[in-house]
Coordinates of C-alpha atoms and ligand atoms in Angstrom, one line a residue:
M1 CA 159.5 130.4 94.5
V2 CA 159.2 132.1 97.9
S3 CA 162.0 132.3 100.4
A4 CA 161.9 133.4 104.0
I5 CA 164.8 134.9 106.0
I6 CA 164.3 134.6 109.8
T7 CA 166.6 137.0 111.6
C8 CA 167.9 135.3 114.8
A9 CA 171.3 137.0 115.3
G10 CA 170.3 139.6 117.8
S11 CA 171.7 139.5 121.3
G12 CA 168.3 140.1 122.9
E13 CA 170.0 142.2 125.7
R14 CA 166.8 144.0 126.7
A15 CA 165.2 140.7 127.8
G16 CA 168.1 140.2 130.2
F17 CA 168.1 136.3 130.2
G18 CA 171.9 136.0 129.7
F19 CA 171.2 133.8 126.6
N20 CA 169.6 134.2 123.2
K21 CA 165.9 135.2 124.0
L22 CA 164.8 133.1 121.1
L23 CA 165.7 130.0 123.2
K24 CA 163.5 131.0 126.2
D25 CA 160.8 128.5 127.0
I26 CA 157.4 130.0 126.3
G27 CA 155.1 127.1 127.3
G28 CA 157.0 124.0 126.0
I29 CA 158.3 125.7 122.8
T30 CA 160.9 128.4 122.1
P31 CA 160.1 131.5 120.1
F32 CA 162.6 130.3 117.5
E33 CA 160.8 127.0 116.9
K34 CA 157.4 128.7 116.9
T35 CA 158.5 131.2 114.4
V36 CA 160.2 128.7 112.1
C37 CA 157.2 126.4 112.3
A38 CA 154.8 129.2 111.4
F39 CA 156.7 129.6 108.1
A40 CA 157.3 125.9 107.5
D41 CA 153.6 125.1 108.1
S42 CA 152.2 128.0 106.1
G43 CA 152.3 126.1 102.8
V44 CA 153.5 129.1 100.8
I45 CA 157.2 129.2 101.7
D46 CA 159.6 127.0 99.7
E47 CA 162.9 127.9 101.5
I48 CA 163.8 129.0 105.0
I49 CA 167.0 130.8 105.7
V50 CA 168.0 131.3 109.3
V51 CA 170.5 134.1 110.0
C52 CA 172.1 133.5 113.4
T53 CA 175.5 133.8 115.2
K54 CA 178.0 131.0 114.8
Q55 CA 177.6 130.3 118.5
D56 CA 173.8 129.6 118.3
E57 CA 173.9 127.8 115.0
E58 CA 174.2 124.3 116.3
I59 CA 171.3 124.5 118.7
F60 CA 169.0 126.2 116.1
R61 CA 170.0 123.4 113.6
K62 CA 169.1 120.7 116.1
K63 CA 165.7 122.4 116.8
C64 CA 164.9 122.5 113.1
L65 CA 166.0 118.8 112.7
D66 CA 163.8 117.7 115.6
R67 CA 160.8 119.3 113.9
S68 CA 161.8 117.9 110.4
I69 CA 162.3 121.5 109.1
N70 CA 164.8 122.0 106.3
A71 CA 166.6 125.3 106.8
V72 CA 169.6 126.9 105.4
F73 CA 171.9 128.6 108.0
V74 CA 173.8 131.8 107.4
T75 CA 176.0 133.6 109.8
G76 CA 174.8 136.9 110.9
S77 CA 176.7 140.1 111.5
T78 CA 176.9 143.0 114.0
T79 CA 173.9 144.9 112.6
R80 CA 170.5 143.8 111.4
G81 CA 171.1 145.3 108.0
K82 CA 174.4 143.4 107.5
S83 CA 172.8 140.2 108.7
V84 CA 169.9 140.5 106.3
K85 CA 172.3 141.3 103.5
N86 CA 174.2 138.0 104.3
G87 CA 170.8 136.2 104.3
L88 CA 169.9 137.7 100.9
E89 CA 173.0 136.2 99.3
A90 CA 171.6 132.7 100.1
V91 CA 168.1 133.4 98.8
S92 CA 167.0 131.4 95.7
G93 CA 163.4 132.5 95.6
D94 CA 162.2 135.4 93.4
I95 CA 160.1 136.7 96.4
V96 CA 161.6 136.9 99.8
L97 CA 160.0 137.5 103.2
I98 CA 162.2 138.9 106.0
H99 CA 161.0 138.2 109.5
D100 CA 162.1 138.8 113.1
G101 CA 162.8 135.5 114.9
A102 CA 161.3 137.3 118.0
R103 CA 157.8 137.5 116.5
P104 CA 156.6 133.9 117.1
F105 CA 152.9 134.7 116.9
V106 CA 152.9 135.5 113.2
S107 CA 149.8 133.9 111.6
R108 CA 149.4 131.9 108.4
R109 CA 147.1 134.7 107.2
I110 CA 149.8 137.3 107.7
I111 CA 152.4 135.2 105.8
C112 CA 150.0 134.5 102.9
D113 CA 149.0 138.2 102.6
C114 CA 152.6 139.3 102.7
V115 CA 153.5 136.9 99.9
K116 CA 150.5 138.0 97.8
T117 CA 151.2 141.8 98.3
A118 CA 154.9 141.4 97.6
T119 CA 154.2 139.4 94.4
K120 CA 151.7 142.0 93.2
F121 CA 153.5 145.2 94.1
G122 CA 157.2 144.3 94.7
S123 CA 157.0 145.2 98.4
A124 CA 154.8 144.2 101.3
I125 CA 155.2 145.8 104.7
T126 CA 153.1 144.2 107.4
A127 CA 151.6 146.9 109.6
V128 CA 148.7 147.6 112.0
P129 CA 146.9 150.9 112.6
L130 CA 148.0 152.4 115.9
T131 CA 145.6 152.3 118.8
D132 CA 147.9 154.3 121.1
T133 CA 148.4 158.0 120.3
I134 CA 151.9 158.8 119.4
G135 CA 153.3 162.0 121.0
E136 CA 156.3 163.9 119.8
V137 CA 158.4 165.0 122.8
K138 CA 161.2 167.5 123.0
E139 CA 163.3 168.9 125.8
E140 CA 162.8 172.5 126.9
N141 CA 164.9 173.9 129.7
G142 CA 165.8 170.4 130.8
E143 CA 162.1 169.3 131.0
K144 CA 160.4 167.0 128.6
V145 CA 157.3 168.5 126.9
L146 CA 154.8 167.2 124.4
V147 CA 155.1 169.0 121.1
S148 CA 152.3 167.3 119.2
S149 CA 150.3 164.1 119.4
S150 CA 148.3 162.2 116.8
R151 CA 147.5 158.7 115.6
D152 CA 145.7 159.6 112.3
G153 CA 147.2 157.6 109.5
K154 CA 149.9 156.2 111.7
Y155 CA 150.7 152.5 111.6
A156 CA 153.0 150.3 113.7
V157 CA 155.3 148.5 111.3
Q158 CA 155.9 144.8 111.9
T159 CA 157.4 141.9 110.0
P160 CA 157.3 139.9 107.8
Q161 CA 158.3 142.4 105.1
G162 CA 158.2 140.9 101.7
F163 CA 160.0 142.0 98.5
K164 CA 160.9 141.0 95.0
T165 CA 164.3 139.6 95.7
E166 CA 166.1 141.5 93.0
L167 CA 164.6 144.8 94.2
I168 CA 165.6 144.4 97.9
R169 CA 169.1 143.2 96.8
K170 CA 169.4 146.3 94.7
A171 CA 168.4 148.5 97.6
F172 CA 171.0 146.9 99.9
S173 CA 173.7 147.2 97.2
L174 CA 173.0 151.0 96.9
A175 CA 173.0 151.6 100.7
S176 CA 176.4 152.3 102.3
D177 CA 177.6 150.1 105.1
D178 CA 177.3 152.8 107.8
E179 CA 173.7 153.6 107.0
V180 CA 171.4 152.4 109.8
F181 CA 167.8 151.3 109.1
T182 CA 165.6 149.7 111.8
D183 CA 164.2 147.4 109.2
E184 CA 164.1 146.6 105.5
S185 CA 161.2 149.0 104.7
G186 CA 163.6 151.9 105.3
V187 CA 166.2 150.7 102.9
F188 CA 163.6 149.8 100.2
A189 CA 161.8 153.2 100.6
K190 CA 165.0 155.1 100.3
Y191 CA 166.5 153.3 97.3
I192 CA 163.7 151.7 95.4
G193 CA 160.3 153.3 96.0
K194 CA 157.0 153.1 97.8
C195 CA 156.4 150.3 100.2
H196 CA 152.9 148.6 100.1
I197 CA 151.2 147.8 103.3
A198 CA 150.0 144.2 104.1
R199 CA 147.6 143.7 107.0
G200 CA 149.3 142.8 110.3
E201 CA 147.8 141.8 113.6
N202 CA 148.2 143.1 117.1
A203 CA 149.0 139.6 118.3
N204 CA 152.1 139.5 116.0
K205 CA 154.1 141.4 118.6
K206 CA 157.8 141.3 119.1
L207 CA 159.2 139.7 122.2
T208 CA 161.6 142.3 123.5
Y209 CA 161.5 142.6 127.3
A210 CA 161.3 139.8 129.9
E211 CA 157.7 140.5 130.6
D212 CA 156.7 139.9 127.0
F213 CA 157.6 136.2 127.4
S214 CA 155.0 135.4 130.1
I215 CA 152.3 133.1 128.6
G216 CA 149.0 134.7 127.9
G217 CA 150.4 138.2 127.7
N218 CA 151.3 140.2 130.8
G219 CA 149.8 138.1 133.5
R220 CA 150.1 134.8 135.3
L221 CA 147.5 132.0 135.4
F222 CA 146.4 130.4 138.7
V223 CA 144.3 127.3 139.4
G224 CA 141.9 127.2 142.3
T225 CA 140.0 124.4 143.9
G226 CA 137.0 124.4 146.3
F227 CA 134.7 121.7 147.9
D228 CA 131.5 121.9 149.8
L229 CA 128.8 119.7 151.2
H230 CA 125.4 120.6 152.6
L231 CA 122.7 118.4 154.2
L232 CA 119.3 118.0 152.4
V233 CA 116.4 118.7 154.7
E234 CA 112.7 119.4 154.5
N235 CA 111.2 122.9 154.4
R236 CA 114.2 124.5 152.7
K237 CA 114.7 125.8 149.1
L238 CA 117.2 124.0 146.9
I239 CA 119.4 126.7 145.3
L240 CA 122.2 125.8 143.0
G241 CA 124.3 128.5 141.2
G242 CA 121.6 131.1 142.2
V243 CA 118.8 129.0 140.5
E244 CA 115.9 127.6 142.5
I245 CA 115.5 123.9 141.7
P246 CA 112.1 122.3 142.3
H247 CA 112.5 119.5 144.9
D248 CA 110.8 118.3 148.1
K249 CA 113.9 119.1 150.1
G250 CA 116.5 121.9 150.2
L251 CA 120.0 122.4 151.6
L252 CA 120.5 123.3 155.2
G253 CA 122.8 126.2 156.0
H254 CA 123.3 129.7 157.5
S255 CA 123.0 131.4 154.1
D256 CA 120.8 130.1 151.3
A257 CA 123.2 127.1 151.4
D258 CA 123.9 127.3 147.7
V259 CA 126.6 124.6 147.8
L260 CA 127.6 125.1 144.2
T261 CA 128.3 128.8 144.6
H262 CA 130.1 128.1 147.9
A263 CA 132.5 125.7 146.2
I264 CA 133.1 128.1 143.3
M265 CA 133.8 131.0 145.8
D266 CA 136.3 128.8 147.6
A267 CA 138.0 127.9 144.3
L268 CA 138.3 131.5 143.3
L269 CA 139.7 132.6 146.7
S270 CA 142.0 129.6 146.7
S271 CA 143.5 130.5 143.3
A272 CA 144.5 133.9 144.7
S273 CA 145.6 132.4 148.0
L274 CA 143.0 134.6 149.9
G275 CA 141.7 132.0 152.3
D276 CA 138.2 130.6 152.2
I277 CA 134.6 131.9 152.5
G278 CA 134.4 131.0 156.2
R279 CA 137.0 133.8 156.8
Y280 CA 134.9 136.5 155.1
F281 CA 131.4 135.3 155.8
P282 CA 131.3 133.5 159.1
D283 CA 128.2 131.5 159.8
T284 CA 128.1 133.1 163.3
D285 CA 127.3 136.5 161.8
D286 CA 123.6 137.2 161.6
K287 CA 124.3 139.5 158.6
Y288 CA 124.6 136.5 156.5
K289 CA 121.6 134.6 157.7
G290 CA 119.5 133.5 154.7
I291 CA 121.6 135.7 152.4
S292 CA 121.8 134.8 148.6
S293 CA 125.2 133.3 148.0
I294 CA 125.2 135.1 144.6
L295 CA 125.6 138.3 146.6
L296 CA 128.5 136.8 148.5
L297 CA 130.0 135.8 145.1
Q298 CA 130.1 139.5 144.2
N299 CA 132.0 140.2 147.4
V300 CA 134.5 137.4 146.5
L301 CA 135.0 138.9 143.0
D302 CA 135.6 142.3 144.5
L303 CA 138.3 140.7 146.8
L304 CA 139.9 139.0 143.8
N305 CA 139.8 142.2 141.8
K306 CA 141.5 144.2 144.6
S307 CA 144.3 141.7 144.5
G308 CA 144.6 141.9 140.7
Y309 CA 142.9 138.6 139.8
K310 CA 140.1 137.9 137.4
P311 CA 138.4 134.6 136.6
I312 CA 139.1 133.0 133.3
N313 CA 136.9 129.9 133.6
V314 CA 135.1 127.8 136.2
S315 CA 134.4 124.1 136.2
A316 CA 132.4 122.2 138.8
V317 CA 130.8 118.8 139.4
I318 CA 127.6 118.6 141.4
Q319 CA 127.3 115.3 143.3
A320 CA 123.6 114.6 143.9
Q321 CA 121.6 111.4 144.0
K322 CA 118.4 113.4 143.6
P323 CA 116.9 115.5 142.0
K324 CA 117.9 114.8 138.5
L325 CA 119.7 118.0 137.5
S326 CA 120.5 117.6 133.8
K327 CA 117.6 119.7 132.6
Y328 CA 118.6 122.6 134.9
V329 CA 122.3 122.7 134.0
D330 CA 122.1 125.3 131.2
T331 CA 120.1 127.7 133.4
I332 CA 122.6 127.2 136.2
R333 CA 125.6 127.8 133.9
S334 CA 124.0 131.0 132.5
S335 CA 123.3 132.3 136.0
L336 CA 126.8 131.7 137.2
A337 CA 128.4 133.0 134.0
K338 CA 126.4 136.2 134.3
N339 CA 127.4 136.7 137.9
L340 CA 131.0 135.8 137.3
G341 CA 131.2 138.2 134.3
L342 CA 132.1 135.3 132.0
E343 CA 130.8 133.8 128.8
D344 CA 128.5 130.8 129.2
S345 CA 131.2 128.8 127.5
A346 CA 133.7 129.6 130.3
V347 CA 131.5 127.8 132.9
G348 CA 131.4 124.0 132.8
I349 CA 129.0 122.2 135.1
T350 CA 128.7 118.4 135.2
C351 CA 126.4 116.3 137.5
T352 CA 126.8 112.8 138.9
T353 CA 125.0 110.5 141.3
L354 CA 127.1 108.5 143.7
E355 CA 125.5 105.2 142.9
G356 CA 123.7 105.1 146.3
I357 CA 126.9 105.3 148.2
G358 CA 127.6 107.5 151.2
I359 CA 125.9 110.7 152.4
V360 CA 125.2 111.9 148.8
G361 CA 124.1 108.4 147.6
R362 CA 121.6 108.1 150.5
E363 CA 120.2 111.5 149.4
E364 CA 121.2 113.1 152.7
G365 CA 123.2 115.8 151.1
I366 CA 124.6 117.4 148.0
A367 CA 128.4 118.0 147.4
V368 CA 130.2 120.0 144.9
Q369 CA 133.9 120.0 143.7
A370 CA 134.8 123.1 141.9
Y371 CA 137.9 124.4 140.0
C372 CA 138.7 127.7 138.4
L373 CA 141.4 129.4 136.5
T374 CA 142.2 133.0 137.3
K375 CA 144.7 135.5 135.8
K376 CA 146.8 137.9 137.7
E377 CA 147.8 141.0 135.9
D378 CA 151.5 141.9 136.6
Ligands
MG1 MG1 128.8 125.9 152.3

């Protein structure tokens, strides 16, 4: 039988919310629920023990009840070590995983690997190889100086940390109350023996500071919308998304009149609240006469980039009675994706006729409605 202790008794002061950070909304769910659900849904955990303060117990209990999760509640203490010790008293499994409530992105794979490693070796410390170099710093004459730096053989230690229950209980019983360990691996290593490593993931990060709680990492998402319509006339090329489409008419305009690229550029600028393309490329400026709109798109991306935005995906509907565009859609998508620096799968293009109605229906023009999602790094 496998038990999991979820530690939720911390004050979360560094996040500065004024309430338990595990109750912060992270896109319709709290870190507490996401963490508990990860263990409950893993299929390898038989018992969940939540260690929390008396004050938060009622709300945590309700959240478990709402999600039909059976959990045992244990009152935490002033330090992590004492809280875990309290939790261990309630454990009935012969293997126990101990996990930070503030690591909601723990995957099923991590949980399963941790159980397997702990069952085989008696201990399982989830960890990832460091990508940042760690520097040792000391003070010299009041100034901080780097003594050494290295990342060879260094790992960042995460949770869950799994153990044979009797071994980790023994470790805690041997440790004195005033000994401070940042996590259970320290207690185990000191009193029992070697800790085995289980494979972690960079995504399994601990939510500590307020900025860690923004969805999609450190950045905010913005939606943009753009619309354009150009007249279809004879003796002009028909360019859509930088692709020339064979047709007996083309779009009229100061540039190459690529109505699709224009709508997408406006959507991108709109998402970043940067105005519209008329502001940057006025049709009174000879410089832009006949210019490829794909070149203008590069300028728009530069403008976005300078303001800290980058596109995530683009979606557009081309409204055209004729020509039939379905066989060109993949080429158009690839062209736009390449020029936007996106995967083809991040560009969605649909086409529709307007049933003979209006300017588009009478084949007098082609219109495009475009949307995009952009991300602004904080
Ligand atoms: Mg236009």
